[in-house]
PDB file of C-alpha atoms in Angstrom:
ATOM      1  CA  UNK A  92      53.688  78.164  42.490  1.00 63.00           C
ATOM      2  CA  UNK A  93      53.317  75.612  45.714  1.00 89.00           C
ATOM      3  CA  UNK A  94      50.098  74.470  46.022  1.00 95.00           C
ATOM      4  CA  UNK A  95      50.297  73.796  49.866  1.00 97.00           C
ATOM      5  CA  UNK A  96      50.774  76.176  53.177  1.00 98.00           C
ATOM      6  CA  UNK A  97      53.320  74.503  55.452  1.00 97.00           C
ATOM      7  CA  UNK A  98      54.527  74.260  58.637  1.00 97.00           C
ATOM      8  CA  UNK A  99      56.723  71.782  60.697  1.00 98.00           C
ATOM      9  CA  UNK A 100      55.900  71.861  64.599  1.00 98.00           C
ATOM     10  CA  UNK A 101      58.621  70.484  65.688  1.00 98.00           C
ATOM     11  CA  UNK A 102      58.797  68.234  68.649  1.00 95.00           C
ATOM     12  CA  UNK A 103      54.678  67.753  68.612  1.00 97.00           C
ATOM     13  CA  UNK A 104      52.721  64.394  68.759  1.00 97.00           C
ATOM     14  CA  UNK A 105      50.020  64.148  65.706  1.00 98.00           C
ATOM     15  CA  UNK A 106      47.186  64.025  68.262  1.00 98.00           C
ATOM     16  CA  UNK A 107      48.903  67.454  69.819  1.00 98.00           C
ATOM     17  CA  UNK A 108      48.845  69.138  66.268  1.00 98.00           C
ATOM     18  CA  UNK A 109      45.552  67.729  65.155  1.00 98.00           C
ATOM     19  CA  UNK A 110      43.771  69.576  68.772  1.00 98.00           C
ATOM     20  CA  UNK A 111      46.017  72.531  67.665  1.00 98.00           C
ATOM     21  CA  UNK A 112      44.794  72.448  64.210  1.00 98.00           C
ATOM     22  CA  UNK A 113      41.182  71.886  65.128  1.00 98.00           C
ATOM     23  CA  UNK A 114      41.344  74.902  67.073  1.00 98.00           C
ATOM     24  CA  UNK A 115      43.039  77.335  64.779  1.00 98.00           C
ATOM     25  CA  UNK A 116      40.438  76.253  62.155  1.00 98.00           C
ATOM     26  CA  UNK A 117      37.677  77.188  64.051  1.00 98.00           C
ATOM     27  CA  UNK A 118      38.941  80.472  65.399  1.00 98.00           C
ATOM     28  CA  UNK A 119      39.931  81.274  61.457  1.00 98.00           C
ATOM     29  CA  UNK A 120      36.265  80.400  60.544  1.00 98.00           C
ATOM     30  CA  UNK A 121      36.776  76.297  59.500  1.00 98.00           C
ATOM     31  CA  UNK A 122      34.793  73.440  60.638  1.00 97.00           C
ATOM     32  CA  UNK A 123      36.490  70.091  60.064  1.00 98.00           C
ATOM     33  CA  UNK A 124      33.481  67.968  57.728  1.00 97.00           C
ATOM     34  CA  UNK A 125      35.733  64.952  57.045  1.00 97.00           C
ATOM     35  CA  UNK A 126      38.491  63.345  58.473  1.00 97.00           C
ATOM     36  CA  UNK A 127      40.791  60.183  57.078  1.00 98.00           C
ATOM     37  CA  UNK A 128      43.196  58.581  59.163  1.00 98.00           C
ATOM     38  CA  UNK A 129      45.730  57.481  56.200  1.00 98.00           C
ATOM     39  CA  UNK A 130      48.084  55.577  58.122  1.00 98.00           C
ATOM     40  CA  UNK A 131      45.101  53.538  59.835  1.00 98.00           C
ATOM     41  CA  UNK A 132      43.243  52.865  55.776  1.00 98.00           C
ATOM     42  CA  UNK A 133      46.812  52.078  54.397  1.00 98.00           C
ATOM     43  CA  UNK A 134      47.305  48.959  57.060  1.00 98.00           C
ATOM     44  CA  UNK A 135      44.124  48.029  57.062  1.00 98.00           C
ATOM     45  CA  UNK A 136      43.779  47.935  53.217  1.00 98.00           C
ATOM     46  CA  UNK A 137      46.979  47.166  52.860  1.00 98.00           C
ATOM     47  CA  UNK A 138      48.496  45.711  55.740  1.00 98.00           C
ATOM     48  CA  UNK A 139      52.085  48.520  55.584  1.00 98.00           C
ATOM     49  CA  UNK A 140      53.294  50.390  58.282  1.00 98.00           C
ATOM     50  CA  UNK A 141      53.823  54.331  57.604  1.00 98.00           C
ATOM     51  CA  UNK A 142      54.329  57.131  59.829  1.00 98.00           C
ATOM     52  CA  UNK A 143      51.015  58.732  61.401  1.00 98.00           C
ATOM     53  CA  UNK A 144      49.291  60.890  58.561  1.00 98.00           C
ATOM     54  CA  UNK A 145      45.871  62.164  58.310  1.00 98.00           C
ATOM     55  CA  UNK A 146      43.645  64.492  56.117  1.00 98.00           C
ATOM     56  CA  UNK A 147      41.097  66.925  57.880  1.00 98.00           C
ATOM     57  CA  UNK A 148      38.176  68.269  54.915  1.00 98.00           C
ATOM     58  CA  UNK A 149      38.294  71.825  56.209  1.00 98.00           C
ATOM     59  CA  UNK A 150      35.715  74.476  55.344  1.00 97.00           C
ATOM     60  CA  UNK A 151      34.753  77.734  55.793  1.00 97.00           C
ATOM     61  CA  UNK A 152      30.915  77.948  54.988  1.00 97.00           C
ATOM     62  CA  UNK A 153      31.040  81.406  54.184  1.00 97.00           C
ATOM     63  CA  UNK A 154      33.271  81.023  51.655  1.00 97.00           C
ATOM     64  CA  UNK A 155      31.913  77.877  50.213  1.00 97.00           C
ATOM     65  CA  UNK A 156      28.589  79.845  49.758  1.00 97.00           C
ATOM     66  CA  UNK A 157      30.140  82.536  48.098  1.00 97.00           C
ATOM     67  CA  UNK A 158      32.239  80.377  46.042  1.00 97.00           C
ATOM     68  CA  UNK A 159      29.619  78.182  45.228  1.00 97.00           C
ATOM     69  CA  UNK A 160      27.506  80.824  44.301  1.00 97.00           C
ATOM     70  CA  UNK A 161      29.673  82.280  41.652  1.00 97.00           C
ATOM     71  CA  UNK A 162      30.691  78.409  40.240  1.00 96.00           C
ATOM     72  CA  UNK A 163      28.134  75.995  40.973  1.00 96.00           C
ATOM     73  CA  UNK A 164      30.623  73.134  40.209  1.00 95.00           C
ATOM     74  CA  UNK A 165      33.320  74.480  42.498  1.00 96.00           C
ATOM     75  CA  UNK A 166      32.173  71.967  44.973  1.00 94.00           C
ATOM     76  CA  UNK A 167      33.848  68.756  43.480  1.00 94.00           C
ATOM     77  CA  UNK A 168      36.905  70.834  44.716  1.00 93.00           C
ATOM     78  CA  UNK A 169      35.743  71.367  48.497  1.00 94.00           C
ATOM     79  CA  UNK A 170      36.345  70.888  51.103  1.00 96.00           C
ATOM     80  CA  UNK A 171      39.814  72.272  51.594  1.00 96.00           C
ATOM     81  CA  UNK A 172      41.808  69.509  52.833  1.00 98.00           C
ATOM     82  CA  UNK A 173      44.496  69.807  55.808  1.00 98.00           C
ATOM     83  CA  UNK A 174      47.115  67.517  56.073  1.00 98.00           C
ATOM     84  CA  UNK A 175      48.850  66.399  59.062  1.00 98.00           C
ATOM     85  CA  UNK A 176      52.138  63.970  58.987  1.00 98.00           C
ATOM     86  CA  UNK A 177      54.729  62.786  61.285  1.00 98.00           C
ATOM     87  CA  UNK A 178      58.187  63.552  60.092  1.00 97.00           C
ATOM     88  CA  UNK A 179      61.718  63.854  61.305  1.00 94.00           C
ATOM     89  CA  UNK A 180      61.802  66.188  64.330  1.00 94.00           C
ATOM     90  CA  UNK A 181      57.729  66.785  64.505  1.00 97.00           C
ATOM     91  CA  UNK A 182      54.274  66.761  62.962  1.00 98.00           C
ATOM     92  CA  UNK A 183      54.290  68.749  59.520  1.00 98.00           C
ATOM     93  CA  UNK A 184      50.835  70.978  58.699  1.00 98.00           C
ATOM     94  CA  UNK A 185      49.853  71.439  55.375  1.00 98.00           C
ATOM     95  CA  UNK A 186      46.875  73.366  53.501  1.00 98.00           C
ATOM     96  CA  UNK A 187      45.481  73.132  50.540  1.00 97.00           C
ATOM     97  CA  UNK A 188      46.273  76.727  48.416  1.00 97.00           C
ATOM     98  CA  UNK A 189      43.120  77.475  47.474  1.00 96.00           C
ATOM     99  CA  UNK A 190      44.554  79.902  45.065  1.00 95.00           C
ATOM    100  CA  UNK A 191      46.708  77.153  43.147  1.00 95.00           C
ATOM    101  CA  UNK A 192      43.823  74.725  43.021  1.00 92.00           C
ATOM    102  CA  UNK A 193      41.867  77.013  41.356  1.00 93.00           C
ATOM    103  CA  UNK A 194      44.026  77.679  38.412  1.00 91.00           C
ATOM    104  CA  UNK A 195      41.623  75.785  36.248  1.00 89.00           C
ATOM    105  CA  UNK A 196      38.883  77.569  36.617  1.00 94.00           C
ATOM    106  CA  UNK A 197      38.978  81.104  34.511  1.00 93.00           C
ATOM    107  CA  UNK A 198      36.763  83.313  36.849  1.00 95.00           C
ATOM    108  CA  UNK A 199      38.525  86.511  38.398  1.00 96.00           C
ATOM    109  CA  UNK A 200      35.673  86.751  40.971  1.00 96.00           C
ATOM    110  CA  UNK A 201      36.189  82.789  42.163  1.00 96.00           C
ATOM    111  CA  UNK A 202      40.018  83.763  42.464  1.00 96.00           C
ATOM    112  CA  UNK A 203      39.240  86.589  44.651  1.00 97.00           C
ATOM    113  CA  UNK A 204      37.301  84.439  46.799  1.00 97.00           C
ATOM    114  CA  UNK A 205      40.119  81.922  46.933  1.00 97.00           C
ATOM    115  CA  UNK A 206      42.756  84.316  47.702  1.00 97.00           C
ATOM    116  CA  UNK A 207      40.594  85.320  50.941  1.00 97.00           C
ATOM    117  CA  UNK A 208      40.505  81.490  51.556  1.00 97.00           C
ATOM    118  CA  UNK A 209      44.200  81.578  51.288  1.00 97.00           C
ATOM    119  CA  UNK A 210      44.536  84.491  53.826  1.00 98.00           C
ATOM    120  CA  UNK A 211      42.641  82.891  56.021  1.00 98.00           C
ATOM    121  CA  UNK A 212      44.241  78.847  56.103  1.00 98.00           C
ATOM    122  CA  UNK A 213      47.479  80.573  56.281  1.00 98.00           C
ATOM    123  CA  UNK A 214      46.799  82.344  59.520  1.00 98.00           C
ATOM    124  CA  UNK A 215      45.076  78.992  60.472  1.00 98.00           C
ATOM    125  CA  UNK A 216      48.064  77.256  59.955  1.00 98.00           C
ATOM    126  CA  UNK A 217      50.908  80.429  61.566  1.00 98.00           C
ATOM    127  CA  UNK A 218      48.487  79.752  64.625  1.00 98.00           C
ATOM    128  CA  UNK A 219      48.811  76.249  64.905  1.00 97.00           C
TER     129      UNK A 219
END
């Protein structure tokens, strides 16, 4: 099983697919909460060069209630991150299956939620 939802848009700055990705989020039902900019924490902790590269904590408050709701703990698994990074030929996307991170959780009715996560990040990320 893959645990992420990809897509590489090719030809794309990392500012252009982060706007894109923003926007497909929220028209799926996603607010971003958190955001890292990798490449900008890996020079300054770090001092290296990498190609642009950032996380956005996606989540779909709906869901997180429901999910929540049926496994208080469930929470020290959200938000659902989105990754963005620059590669050869364009700007790869990248969510989070929430199906595949929940594997270690036995509860049918948590899975069910998760799969409706799933649906909905990979439309998110086919809109992009």
């Amino acid at each position: 099983m893959t645990y992420t939802i990809n897509r590489m848009i090719p030809d794309a700055s990392i500012d252009d697919v982060d706007a894109r990705a923003r926007k497909a989020l929220a028209d799926h039902g996603f607010g971003v909460l958190t955001e890292i900019d990798v490449k900008a924490t890996m020079k300054k902790k770090l001092d290296v060069e990498m190609p642009g590269y950032r996380i956005l904590g996606a989540c779909n408050p709906k869901m997180a209630w429901q999910a929540i709701g049926i496994e208080p703990r469930v929470g020290a698994m959200l938000p659902c991150n989105v990754i963005l990074r620059e590669a050869e030929g364009g700007v790869e996307i990248g969510a989070i299956d929430p199906v595949a991170s929940m594997q270690a959780i036995e509860n049918a009715e948590l899975h069910a939620v998760a799969g409706q996560v799933r649906d909905l990040l990979a439309k998110a990320v086919a809109a992009v």
